[in-house]
Short mmCIF file of C-alpha atoms in Angstrom, two decimals:
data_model
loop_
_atom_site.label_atom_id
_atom_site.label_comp_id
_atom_site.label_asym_id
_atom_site.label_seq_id
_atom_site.Cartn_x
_atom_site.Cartn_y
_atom_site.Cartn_z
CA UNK A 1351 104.44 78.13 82.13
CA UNK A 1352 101.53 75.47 82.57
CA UNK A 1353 98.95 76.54 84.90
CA UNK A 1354 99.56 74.30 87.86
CA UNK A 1355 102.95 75.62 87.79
CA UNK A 1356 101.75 79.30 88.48
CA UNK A 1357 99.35 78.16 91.04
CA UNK A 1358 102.38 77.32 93.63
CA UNK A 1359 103.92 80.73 92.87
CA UNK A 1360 107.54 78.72 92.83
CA UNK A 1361 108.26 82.36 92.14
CA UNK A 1362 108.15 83.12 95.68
CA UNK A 1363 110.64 80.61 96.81
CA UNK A 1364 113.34 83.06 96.18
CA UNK A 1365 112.36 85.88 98.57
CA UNK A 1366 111.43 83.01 101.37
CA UNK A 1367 114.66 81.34 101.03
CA UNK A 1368 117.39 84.41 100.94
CA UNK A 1369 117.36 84.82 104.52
CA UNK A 1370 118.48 81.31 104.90
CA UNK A 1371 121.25 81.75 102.31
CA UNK A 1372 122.10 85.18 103.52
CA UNK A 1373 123.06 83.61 106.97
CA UNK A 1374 125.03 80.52 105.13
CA UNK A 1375 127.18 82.76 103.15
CA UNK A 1376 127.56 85.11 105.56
CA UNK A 1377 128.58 83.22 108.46
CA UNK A 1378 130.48 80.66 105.86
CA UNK A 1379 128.28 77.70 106.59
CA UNK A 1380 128.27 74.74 104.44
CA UNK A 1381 125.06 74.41 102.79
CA UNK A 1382 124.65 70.84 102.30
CA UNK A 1383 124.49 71.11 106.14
CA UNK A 1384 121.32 72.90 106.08
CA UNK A 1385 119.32 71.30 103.11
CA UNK A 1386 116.58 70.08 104.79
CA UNK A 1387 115.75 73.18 106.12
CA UNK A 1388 116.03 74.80 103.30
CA UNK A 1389 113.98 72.61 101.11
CA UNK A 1390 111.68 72.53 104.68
CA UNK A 1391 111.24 76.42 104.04
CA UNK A 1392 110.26 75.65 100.56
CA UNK A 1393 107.49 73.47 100.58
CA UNK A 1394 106.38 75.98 103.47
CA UNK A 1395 106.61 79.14 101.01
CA UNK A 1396 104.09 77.06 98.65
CA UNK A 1397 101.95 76.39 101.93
CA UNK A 1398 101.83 79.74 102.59
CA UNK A 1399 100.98 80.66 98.98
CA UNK A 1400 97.95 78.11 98.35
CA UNK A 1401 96.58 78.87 101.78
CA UNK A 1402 96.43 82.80 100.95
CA UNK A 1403 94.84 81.53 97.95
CA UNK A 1404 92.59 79.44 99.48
CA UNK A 1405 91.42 82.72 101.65
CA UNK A 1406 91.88 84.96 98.98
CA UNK A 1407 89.62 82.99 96.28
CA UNK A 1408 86.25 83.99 98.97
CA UNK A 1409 87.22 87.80 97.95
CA UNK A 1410 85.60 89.17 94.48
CA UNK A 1411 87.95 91.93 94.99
CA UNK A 1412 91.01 89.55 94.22
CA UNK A 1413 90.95 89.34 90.52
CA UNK A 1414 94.51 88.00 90.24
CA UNK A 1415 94.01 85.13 92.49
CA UNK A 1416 90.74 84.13 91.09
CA UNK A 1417 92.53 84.79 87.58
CA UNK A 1418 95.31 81.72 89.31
CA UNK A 1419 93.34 79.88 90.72
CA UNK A 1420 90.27 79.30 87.92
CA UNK A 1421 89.25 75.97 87.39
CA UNK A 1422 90.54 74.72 90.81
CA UNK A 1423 88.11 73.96 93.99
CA UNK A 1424 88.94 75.36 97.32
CA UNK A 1425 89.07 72.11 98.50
CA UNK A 1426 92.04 70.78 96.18
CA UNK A 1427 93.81 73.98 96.96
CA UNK A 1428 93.79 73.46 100.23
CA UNK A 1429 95.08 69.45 99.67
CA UNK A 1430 97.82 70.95 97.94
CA UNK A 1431 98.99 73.61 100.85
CA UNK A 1432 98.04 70.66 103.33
CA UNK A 1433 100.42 68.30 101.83
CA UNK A 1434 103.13 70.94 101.33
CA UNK A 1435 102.82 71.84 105.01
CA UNK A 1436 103.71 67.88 106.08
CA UNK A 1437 106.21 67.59 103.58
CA UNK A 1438 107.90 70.61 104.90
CA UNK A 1439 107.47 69.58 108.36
CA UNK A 1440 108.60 66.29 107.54
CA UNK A 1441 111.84 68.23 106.13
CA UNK A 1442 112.43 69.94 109.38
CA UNK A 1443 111.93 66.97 111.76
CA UNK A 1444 115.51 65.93 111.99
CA UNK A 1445 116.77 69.06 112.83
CA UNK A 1446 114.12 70.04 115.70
CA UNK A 1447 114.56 66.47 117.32
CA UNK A 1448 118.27 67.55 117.67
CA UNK A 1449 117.27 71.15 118.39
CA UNK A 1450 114.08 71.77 119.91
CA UNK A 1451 114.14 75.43 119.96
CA UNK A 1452 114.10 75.35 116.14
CA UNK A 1453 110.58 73.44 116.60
CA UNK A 1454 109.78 77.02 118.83
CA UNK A 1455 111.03 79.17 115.91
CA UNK A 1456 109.02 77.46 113.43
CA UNK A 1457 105.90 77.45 115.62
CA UNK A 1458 106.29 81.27 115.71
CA UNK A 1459 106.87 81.58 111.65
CA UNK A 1460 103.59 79.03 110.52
CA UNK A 1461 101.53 81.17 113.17
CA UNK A 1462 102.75 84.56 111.95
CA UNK A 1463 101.68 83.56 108.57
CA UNK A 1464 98.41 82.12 109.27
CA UNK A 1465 97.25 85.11 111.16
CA UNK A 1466 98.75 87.44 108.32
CA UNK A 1467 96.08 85.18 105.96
CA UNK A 1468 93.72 85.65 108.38
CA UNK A 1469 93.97 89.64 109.14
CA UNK A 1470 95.13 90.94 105.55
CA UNK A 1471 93.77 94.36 106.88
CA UNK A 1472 95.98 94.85 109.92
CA UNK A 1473 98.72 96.06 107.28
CA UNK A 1474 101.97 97.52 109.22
CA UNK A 1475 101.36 94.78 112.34
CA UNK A 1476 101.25 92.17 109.22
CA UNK A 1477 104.68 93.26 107.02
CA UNK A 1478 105.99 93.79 110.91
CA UNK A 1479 104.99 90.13 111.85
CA UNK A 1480 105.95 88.83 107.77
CA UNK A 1481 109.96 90.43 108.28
CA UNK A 1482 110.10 88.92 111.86
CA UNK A 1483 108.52 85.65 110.17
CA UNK A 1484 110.58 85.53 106.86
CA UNK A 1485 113.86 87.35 107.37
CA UNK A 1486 115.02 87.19 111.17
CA UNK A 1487 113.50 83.76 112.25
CA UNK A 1488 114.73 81.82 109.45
CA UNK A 1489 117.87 83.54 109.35
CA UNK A 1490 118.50 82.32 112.84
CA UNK A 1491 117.40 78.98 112.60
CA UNK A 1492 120.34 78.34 110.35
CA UNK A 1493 123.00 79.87 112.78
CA UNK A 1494 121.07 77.85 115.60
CA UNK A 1495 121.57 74.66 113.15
CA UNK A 1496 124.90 75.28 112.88
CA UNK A 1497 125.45 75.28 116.59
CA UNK A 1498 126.28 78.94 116.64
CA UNK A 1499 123.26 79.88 119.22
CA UNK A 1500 122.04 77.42 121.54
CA UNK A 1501 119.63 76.90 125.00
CA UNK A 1502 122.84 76.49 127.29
#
């Protein structure tokens, strides 16, 4: 596996995007139907990886990060998560212009995982705040796309 390759962690996609899939096949939703935030949820996984790395590459302690991320800059690390955070958003945009609260959920997930960047030490708040922010939320932003929950 080439090197840039390991630096997204694509690895990761799996355990970000379950939830979602978990609440199409359960409820029998088509997927097609929720695509874009699906692939919306990807690009934010690989946000959320390069910005931990990003925050991670300050700490000596980290030897597996700085193993990842050698011969990379902070500064094109962060590019990469910056451009993976407005593709993603771009991915979601449809779907929160017909259903703003979706725009409320996501707001709640990107902040969840910023502060669990931030405050690494904080560690049963952060896997409470990193289930809320990776399992339920997303999980109910697909029923909520599919028209199952709504504001009325």
């Amino acid at each position: 596996m080439s090197k840039g390759f390991r630096l997204l962690r694509v690895e990761y996609l799996f355990s970000v995007l379950v939830p979602c899939l978990l609440s199409i096949y359960l409820n029998n939703y088509d997927v097609f139907a929720h695509i874009w935030i699906l692939a919306g949820f990807g690009f934010y996984a690989i946000t959320g990886n390069t910005l931990n790395d990003v925050i991670d590459m300050e700490d000596p302690n980290e030897k597996e990060t700085l193993e990842r991320v050698q011969g990379y800059r902070r500064k094109e690390i962060f590019t990469i998560s910056l451009a993976s955070f407005l593709l993603g958003t771009v991915c979601f945009m449809n779907s929160i212009v017909v259903n703003p609260l979706l725009g409320v959920y996501l707001a709640i997930i990107v902040i969840s995982v910023i502060f669990y960047c931030l405050f690494k030490s904080l560690v049963i708040i952060n896997h409470i705040i990193l289930g809320i922010s990776h399992i339920f939320l997303p999980y109910f932003m697909i029923k909520i796309n599919a028209g199952d929950i709504s504001m009325n």
